């Protein structure tokens, strides 16, 4: 591709980005949004130039790449949030290191512990979830670009360069695996499910501790409500 054609494509893409996706006409006959964007670009810069953007490309690896980019963004945000929550849990664990409370088994008092000990356990579980998601992020953050439909392309695509430009750690070696595998999505769902179980467990503990029978904590009004018939109630 000549520099002139490349510059024309860049200007067309930048214009599309500035005007937003809403201006792109959606033709159901073009199957998916991507093909409508491509048609819109060709209308803007001319078919001869616009069609060159698809040189060496395939819809198969484009979708595989988008899935990894979107999944990566979600995982990075979750991992960052977990780090902040874990830091807070450790700070509170130190603060309440001497706050003695009973621990229950099957809702019966079993042994004494401290609230700080409980929070330290939560922090450790959050660290395990974080490491699990970091491992998933590592396997996800490899680039399918250059794989074409499933067996590569004769065009001289610099796969390392395209991977670097999109922030990937590397590219997927095997072209077939690059477009066919979605294991990273299943790994993400699995990790998120385990994280949800941890959050559910913590929520259940606090729910029980707020009851009149246990009376260990009292929730502030910001996370509690009352009954329109029984104003003495403080429902989490």
Coordinates of C-alpha atoms in Angstrom, one line a residue:
X1 CA 0.0 0.0 0.0
X2 CA 1.4 3.4 -0.9
X3 CA 1.8 6.2 1.6
X4 CA -0.8 8.3 -0.2
X5 CA -3.4 5.5 0.0
X6 CA -2.5 4.9 3.7
X7 CA -2.8 8.6 4.5
X8 CA -6.2 8.8 2.7
X9 CA -7.4 5.8 4.7
X10 CA -6.2 7.3 8.0
X11 CA -8.1 10.6 7.2
X12 CA -11.2 8.7 6.4
X13 CA -11.1 6.6 9.6
X14 CA -10.4 9.7 11.7
X15 CA -13.4 11.4 10.2
X16 CA -15.6 8.3 11.0
X17 CA -14.3 8.3 14.5
X18 CA -15.1 12.0 14.9
X19 CA -18.6 11.8 13.5
X20 CA -19.5 8.7 15.4
X21 CA -21.0 5.4 14.4
X22 CA -24.5 6.8 14.3
X23 CA -23.9 8.4 10.9
X24 CA -23.1 5.0 9.3
X25 CA -26.1 3.6 7.4
X26 CA -26.9 0.0 8.5
X27 CA -27.8 -2.3 5.6
X28 CA -29.0 -5.7 7.0
X29 CA -27.8 -7.2 3.7
X30 CA -24.2 -6.6 4.8
X31 CA -24.6 -9.0 7.7
X32 CA -22.7 -7.2 10.4
X33 CA -21.8 -3.7 11.6
X34 CA -18.1 -4.1 10.4
X35 CA -19.1 -4.5 6.8
X36 CA -21.3 -1.4 7.0
X37 CA -18.4 0.6 8.4
X38 CA -16.2 -0.6 5.6
X39 CA -18.8 0.4 3.0
X40 CA -19.2 3.8 4.6
X41 CA -15.4 4.3 4.5
X42 CA -15.3 3.4 0.8
X43 CA -18.0 5.9 0.1
X44 CA -15.9 8.5 1.9
X45 CA -12.5 7.9 0.3
X46 CA -13.5 6.0 -2.8
X47 CA -13.8 2.2 -3.4
X48 CA -10.3 1.8 -4.8
X49 CA -8.7 3.3 -1.7
X50 CA -11.2 2.1 0.9
X51 CA -11.1 -1.5 -0.2
X52 CA -7.4 -1.6 0.3
X53 CA -8.0 -1.5 4.1
X54 CA -9.0 -5.1 3.9
X55 CA -5.7 -6.2 2.4
X56 CA -4.6 -9.4 4.1
X57 CA -7.5 -9.2 6.5
X58 CA -10.4 -11.5 7.4
X59 CA -13.6 -11.0 9.3
X60 CA -12.7 -14.1 11.3
X61 CA -9.6 -12.7 12.9
X62 CA -11.1 -9.2 13.3
X63 CA -13.9 -10.6 15.5
X64 CA -11.4 -12.8 17.4
X65 CA -9.2 -9.7 18.0
X66 CA -12.2 -7.6 19.1
X67 CA -13.2 -10.3 21.6
X68 CA -9.7 -10.2 23.1
X69 CA -9.6 -6.4 23.2
X70 CA -13.0 -6.2 24.9
X71 CA -12.2 -9.0 27.3
X72 CA -8.9 -7.4 28.2
X73 CA -10.5 -4.1 29.1
X74 CA -13.0 -5.8 31.4
X75 CA -10.3 -7.9 33.1
X76 CA -7.9 -4.9 33.6
X77 CA -10.8 -2.9 35.2
X78 CA -11.8 -5.8 37.5
X79 CA -8.2 -6.6 38.5
X80 CA -7.6 -2.9 39.3
X81 CA -10.8 -2.8 41.4
X82 CA -9.9 -6.0 43.3
X83 CA -6.5 -4.4 44.2
X84 CA -8.3 -1.4 45.7
X85 CA -10.8 -3.5 47.6
X86 CA -8.0 -5.8 48.9
X87 CA -6.0 -2.8 50.1
X88 CA -9.0 -1.5 52.0
X89 CA -9.7 -4.9 53.5
X90 CA -6.1 -5.1 54.7
X91 CA -6.3 -1.6 56.2
X92 CA -9.5 -2.5 58.1
X93 CA -8.0 -5.8 59.1
X94 CA -5.2 -4.0 60.9
X95 CA -7.7 -1.5 62.4
X96 CA -9.9 -4.3 63.9
X97 CA -7.1 -6.7 64.7
X98 CA -8.2 -6.8 68.4
X99 CA -12.0 -6.7 67.8
X100 CA -13.0 -10.1 69.2
X101 CA -16.2 -11.7 67.8
X102 CA -17.6 -15.2 67.7
X103 CA -17.2 -17.4 64.6
X104 CA -20.1 -19.6 63.7
X105 CA -20.4 -23.0 62.2
X106 CA -23.9 -24.0 60.9
X107 CA -25.0 -20.7 62.6
X108 CA -23.9 -21.9 66.0
X109 CA -21.1 -20.2 68.0
X110 CA -17.9 -22.2 67.5
X111 CA -14.7 -20.3 68.3
X112 CA -13.6 -16.8 69.0
X113 CA -11.9 -14.8 66.4
X114 CA -11.3 -11.1 65.5
X115 CA -13.0 -9.1 62.9
X116 CA -9.5 -8.2 61.6
X117 CA -8.8 -11.9 61.1
X118 CA -12.0 -12.3 59.1
X119 CA -11.1 -9.3 56.9
X120 CA -7.6 -10.7 56.4
X121 CA -9.2 -13.9 55.1
X122 CA -11.2 -11.9 52.6
X123 CA -8.1 -10.1 51.5
X124 CA -6.3 -13.3 50.9
X125 CA -9.3 -14.7 48.9
X126 CA -9.3 -11.5 46.8
X127 CA -5.6 -12.0 46.1
X128 CA -6.3 -15.5 44.8
X129 CA -9.1 -14.2 42.6
X130 CA -6.8 -11.5 41.3
X131 CA -4.0 -13.9 40.5
X132 CA -6.5 -16.2 38.7
X133 CA -7.7 -13.3 36.5
X134 CA -4.2 -12.1 35.9
X135 CA -3.4 -15.6 34.5
X136 CA -6.5 -15.4 32.3
X137 CA -5.4 -11.9 31.1
X138 CA -2.0 -13.3 30.2
X139 CA -3.5 -16.0 28.0
X140 CA -6.0 -13.6 26.5
X141 CA -3.5 -10.8 25.7
X142 CA -2.1 -12.4 22.5
X143 CA -3.0 -11.0 19.1
X144 CA -4.8 -13.0 16.3
X145 CA -4.1 -10.4 13.6
X146 CA -2.4 -11.8 10.5
X147 CA -4.1 -15.2 10.9
X148 CA -6.6 -14.2 8.1
X149 CA -9.5 -16.7 7.7
X150 CA -7.7 -19.5 9.5
X151 CA -4.5 -20.4 7.6
X152 CA -2.6 -17.1 7.3
X153 CA -2.1 -14.9 4.3
X154 CA 0.5 -14.5 1.6
X155 CA 0.7 -10.7 2.3
X156 CA 3.7 -9.7 4.3
X157 CA 1.9 -8.8 7.5
X158 CA 4.2 -7.9 10.4
X159 CA 2.3 -9.7 13.1
X160 CA 4.6 -8.5 15.9
X161 CA 4.2 -4.9 14.8
X162 CA 0.4 -5.1 14.8
X163 CA 0.4 -6.9 18.1
X164 CA 2.5 -4.1 19.6
X165 CA 0.3 -1.4 18.2
X166 CA -2.7 -2.8 20.0
X167 CA -1.0 -3.4 23.3
X168 CA -0.8 -7.2 23.0
X169 CA 2.1 -9.1 24.7
X170 CA 2.6 -11.3 21.6
X171 CA 0.7 -12.9 18.7
X172 CA -1.0 -16.3 18.5
X173 CA 1.5 -18.6 16.7
X174 CA -1.0 -20.9 15.0
X175 CA -3.5 -19.1 12.7
X176 CA -6.2 -21.7 13.1
X177 CA -6.1 -21.5 16.9
X178 CA -6.0 -17.7 16.6
X179 CA -9.5 -17.5 15.0
X180 CA -11.1 -20.7 16.4
X181 CA -10.3 -20.6 20.1
X182 CA -12.5 -18.7 22.6
X183 CA -11.1 -20.5 25.7
X184 CA -10.1 -17.2 27.2
X185 CA -13.7 -16.2 27.4
X186 CA -14.6 -19.4 29.3
X187 CA -11.6 -18.8 31.6
X188 CA -12.9 -15.2 32.2
X189 CA -16.4 -16.4 33.0
X190 CA -15.0 -19.1 35.4
X191 CA -12.8 -16.6 37.2
X192 CA -15.7 -14.1 37.5
X193 CA -18.0 -16.8 38.8
X194 CA -15.6 -17.7 41.5
X195 CA -15.2 -14.0 42.4
X196 CA -19.0 -13.7 42.5
X197 CA -19.2 -16.6 45.0
X198 CA -16.7 -14.8 47.2
X199 CA -18.8 -11.7 47.1
X200 CA -21.9 -13.6 47.8
X201 CA -20.3 -15.3 50.8
X202 CA -19.3 -12.0 52.3
X203 CA -22.7 -10.4 51.6
X204 CA -24.4 -13.4 53.4
X205 CA -22.1 -13.0 56.4
X206 CA -23.0 -9.3 56.8
X207 CA -26.6 -10.1 56.2
X208 CA -26.7 -12.6 59.0
X209 CA -24.6 -10.4 61.3
X210 CA -27.1 -7.5 61.0
X211 CA -30.0 -9.6 62.3
X212 CA -31.5 -9.1 65.8
X213 CA -30.5 -12.6 66.7
X214 CA -26.8 -12.0 66.0
X215 CA -26.6 -8.2 66.5
X216 CA -22.9 -8.0 65.6
X217 CA -23.1 -5.0 63.2
X218 CA -25.5 -2.2 62.4
X219 CA -25.7 -1.0 58.8
X220 CA -25.8 2.8 58.1
X221 CA -28.9 4.2 56.4
X222 CA -27.1 4.5 53.1
X223 CA -27.2 0.7 52.7
X224 CA -30.3 -0.1 54.6
X225 CA -34.0 0.5 54.4
X226 CA -37.0 0.0 56.7
X227 CA -40.6 -1.3 56.5
X228 CA -43.6 0.9 55.8
X229 CA -45.5 -1.2 58.4
X230 CA -42.7 -2.0 60.9
X231 CA -40.5 1.1 61.3
X232 CA -38.3 -0.7 63.9
X233 CA -36.8 -2.8 61.2
X234 CA -33.5 -2.1 59.6
X235 CA -33.3 -4.2 56.4
X236 CA -30.0 -4.5 54.5

